[in-house]
Every structure is written in structure tokens, then in C-alpha cells.
Amino acid sequence: MELAYIPSPSRGVLYLGPIPLRGYAFCIIIGVFVAVWLGNKRWIARGGRAGTVADIAVWAVPFGLVGGRLYHVITDYELYFSDGRDWVDAFKVWQGGLGIWGAIALGALGAWIGARRRGIPMPAYADAVAPGIAFAQAIGRWGNWFNQELYGRPTHVPWALHITSSAEGRVPGYYHPTFLYESLWCVGVGLLVIWADRRFRMGHGRAFALYVAAYCVGRGWIEYMRVDDAHHILGLRLNDWTALIVFLLAVAYIWVSAKKRPGREAEVEPGAGDGTAAADAGGAEGTESGGSGSATGAADEKAGDAGDRDTEDSDSGPRDEAGVKDGAGSAKQG
């Protein structure tokens, strides 16, 4: 008997009356909210407007879900179109099966459409949402735990994942929890991007490229541990080749971009700071006008006081002089 292990849930769906509440779907939804929330904070810090990230996400998220599903169905077509399989299952996203490569590729297309409609540079938007995407992946991987899928080789380590289901060819036992490894790796990738972006002020899409490169490194060794069926090319799983190619492309982009466009974008959203600038200008103008009026009033007040003193002096001078003479005369007479 194993003294310690990670238990699998007895089921991945709960029913609220006739409504199914699926753990896999919840993980995806929570991940999307985290990505949009963090992306919005980073976008505002870069000088953009609040809400812009969510507006563009309305385009990116549906495209990403379709892209992720397409990649999975195309690369594992035998699960849906071979003998004895029902092709309708290809549309059942809630049962699991989203390829991150397709999700990022088609999601980027959707984001580009949304950014173009707002007149926003796509690289700047990608930099803002990059760490949030990594954290969303970390949360989304727990959906595989609910579905008891995508685990690694058999093991007896204390953190082994206990698989109890025998559906879809699973063999109950203790396996490496590759879903957990990838979740933790994605958290590290998100923190790395945040640190590097603050340290080096990365711009023009380089923060996003760093996220892609760092994720590919982790996905490569985690993919190598998995035991689920996959296509192999020259002894490597298809996703290992994909990770290698995408990693090289991301590193090349960082190098070329840093040479051609160093630094960070001065403006990420046209007109985002106009209102603030106008308010500041108006306040400064009001202050200057108030200051001028106060100065003029003070000058007039001083002039009035001087005039009053002059008038008093002119009125009282002769009388005082006469009074002094009279007083002197009285003193002599006394």
C-alpha cells in the first residue's frame, strides 16, 4: 500500500438538477478570468485604458477554444474518425482535448482582429497578457486531473497520481502527475515573464516570446514523460517536435526584435492619456489664472492701503503741526 499519493476525483462532473457542472470547464473558465484580470492590470500600467484587454479577449477566447480543439482533433483524428468511433465526439470539448499550440495560434488571430479594430499594436497587447496566459494554463491543467487523463509513467514517488478509472483503456495504478508538473512549470513561467519585463522593460512582443520559449522548454521534458497515445516522428512525440520548433522561432524573434526595435513602446493605446493630460492642463491653467487674479487683487489692496495712508497723512499733517505749536506755546506760557 502506498503511504502517500495524489487521489483522483471519483467523478469529474456534478449535477445541479439537470445542469452538469464539469470540473474541466470550470478550470478553463477560471483560467480565462485570471488571464483577463492580470492582463488588464498590466495594460493599464503600460498606459492603456481599463477594459481594453477584456474587449479584445471577446475575440481571442472563442478563437482560442476553436483552435485548441482543432489541433487536438487533427493530431488525434483516430479518436473520432476511426472504426467504432463517433465523429460527433469531436465537438464535445467538455470531455477534454484542447491543444495549447492551436489555442495560442488561433487565439492570437482573434486577438489581432480585436486589436486591429481598436487601433492597438498587437505586440504590446501580447506582452501585457503573456504572464496571465501562463497562469491560465496552470489552472486549466487541473481540468486533466478531474478527467483522469494525461498522466506520466508508473511511479512510486510520494506524490504519485492514483488513477482509478479504467475507461478509454486506462489502467488503474500510480503514475507521474504530469498535469501537476506542467501546472507548476506554468506558474514559474508567468513569474519569470513578470520579473524579466520589469527588469529589462521588454517591448514589441518580446515578453510574449519569452513566455512561449520558456513554456516550450518545460513542455518538452513533461511531454517526454507522458504515456498516452501520440504520433511519433523519429522516436519523438509530435508535441516534442512542435515544442522544439516553436522554441527556436520564439528565441529567434527575441533576438531579431531586440536588434531592430530595442526598448518599449512609448504608446500602447492611441489617445489613452488625452483626458488626463487635458485635465492636468486645465488645472494648471486655472491655478495660474487664480494666482494672477490673487496677485492683482493683492496689488490693488496694497495700492489702496497706500492711498489711504497718504490721505490720512495729508489730512492730519497740518492739524498735528498746529497742535504741536500750540502745545509748545502753552508750555512756554505756563
Tab-separated table of N, CA and C in Angstrom, residues 277 279-297:
chain	number	residue	atom	x	y	z
A	277	ALA	N	-4.263	64.358	-19.572
A	277	ALA	CA	-3.418	65.496	-19.918
A	277	ALA	C	-4.237	66.776	-19.967
A	279	ALA	N	-7.033	67.390	-18.371
A	279	ALA	CA	-7.415	67.765	-17.014
A	279	ALA	C	-6.260	68.436	-16.287
A	280	ASP	N	-5.079	67.878	-16.479
A	280	ASP	CA	-3.907	68.473	-15.840
A	280	ASP	C	-3.647	69.868	-16.370
A	281	ALA	N	-3.797	70.018	-17.697
A	281	ALA	CA	-3.567	71.323	-18.309
A	281	ALA	C	-4.593	72.337	-17.813
A	282	GLY	N	-5.877	71.883	-17.737
A	282	GLY	CA	-6.917	72.772	-17.252
A	282	GLY	C	-6.679	73.186	-15.819
A	283	GLY	N	-6.262	72.235	-14.993
A	283	GLY	CA	-5.988	72.545	-13.597
A	283	GLY	C	-4.845	73.517	-13.456
A	284	ALA	N	-3.808	73.313	-14.260
A	284	ALA	CA	-2.658	74.205	-14.207
A	284	ALA	C	-3.046	75.598	-14.655
A	285	GLU	N	-3.910	75.654	-15.727
A	285	GLU	CA	-4.325	76.961	-16.240
A	285	GLU	C	-5.170	77.694	-15.210
A	286	GLY	N	-6.067	76.920	-14.548
A	286	GLY	CA	-6.895	77.530	-13.519
A	286	GLY	C	-6.056	78.053	-12.363
A	287	THR	N	-5.051	77.269	-12.010
A	287	THR	CA	-4.181	77.683	-10.919
A	287	THR	C	-3.434	78.950	-11.272
A	288	GLU	N	-2.931	78.989	-12.526
A	288	GLU	CA	-2.198	80.176	-12.952
A	288	GLU	C	-3.115	81.388	-12.997
A	289	SER	N	-4.345	81.179	-13.515
A	289	SER	CA	-5.275	82.304	-13.585
A	289	SER	C	-5.648	82.781	-12.196
A	290	GLY	N	-5.922	81.807	-11.303
A	290	GLY	CA	-6.245	82.174	-9.924
A	290	GLY	C	-5.101	82.915	-9.272
A	291	GLY	N	-3.879	82.434	-9.553
A	291	GLY	CA	-2.705	83.066	-8.970
A	291	GLY	C	-2.543	84.479	-9.482
A	292	SER	N	-2.826	84.703	-10.794
A	292	SER	CA	-2.700	86.040	-11.368
A	292	SER	C	-3.739	86.955	-10.762
A	293	GLY	N	-4.990	86.415	-10.614
A	293	GLY	CA	-6.036	87.241	-10.024
A	293	GLY	C	-5.711	87.614	-8.599
A	294	SER	N	-5.184	86.645	-7.848
A	294	SER	CA	-4.831	86.916	-6.463
A	294	SER	C	-3.737	87.965	-6.372
A	295	ALA	N	-2.757	87.818	-7.284
A	295	ALA	CA	-1.649	88.784	-7.279
A	295	ALA	C	-2.163	90.177	-7.603
A	296	THR	N	-3.082	90.275	-8.593
A	296	THR	CA	-3.634	91.579	-8.977
A	296	THR	C	-4.428	92.177	-7.830
A	297	GLY	N	-5.246	91.291	-7.189
A	297	GLY	CA	-6.032	91.783	-6.059
A	297	GLY	C	-5.139	92.273	-4.930
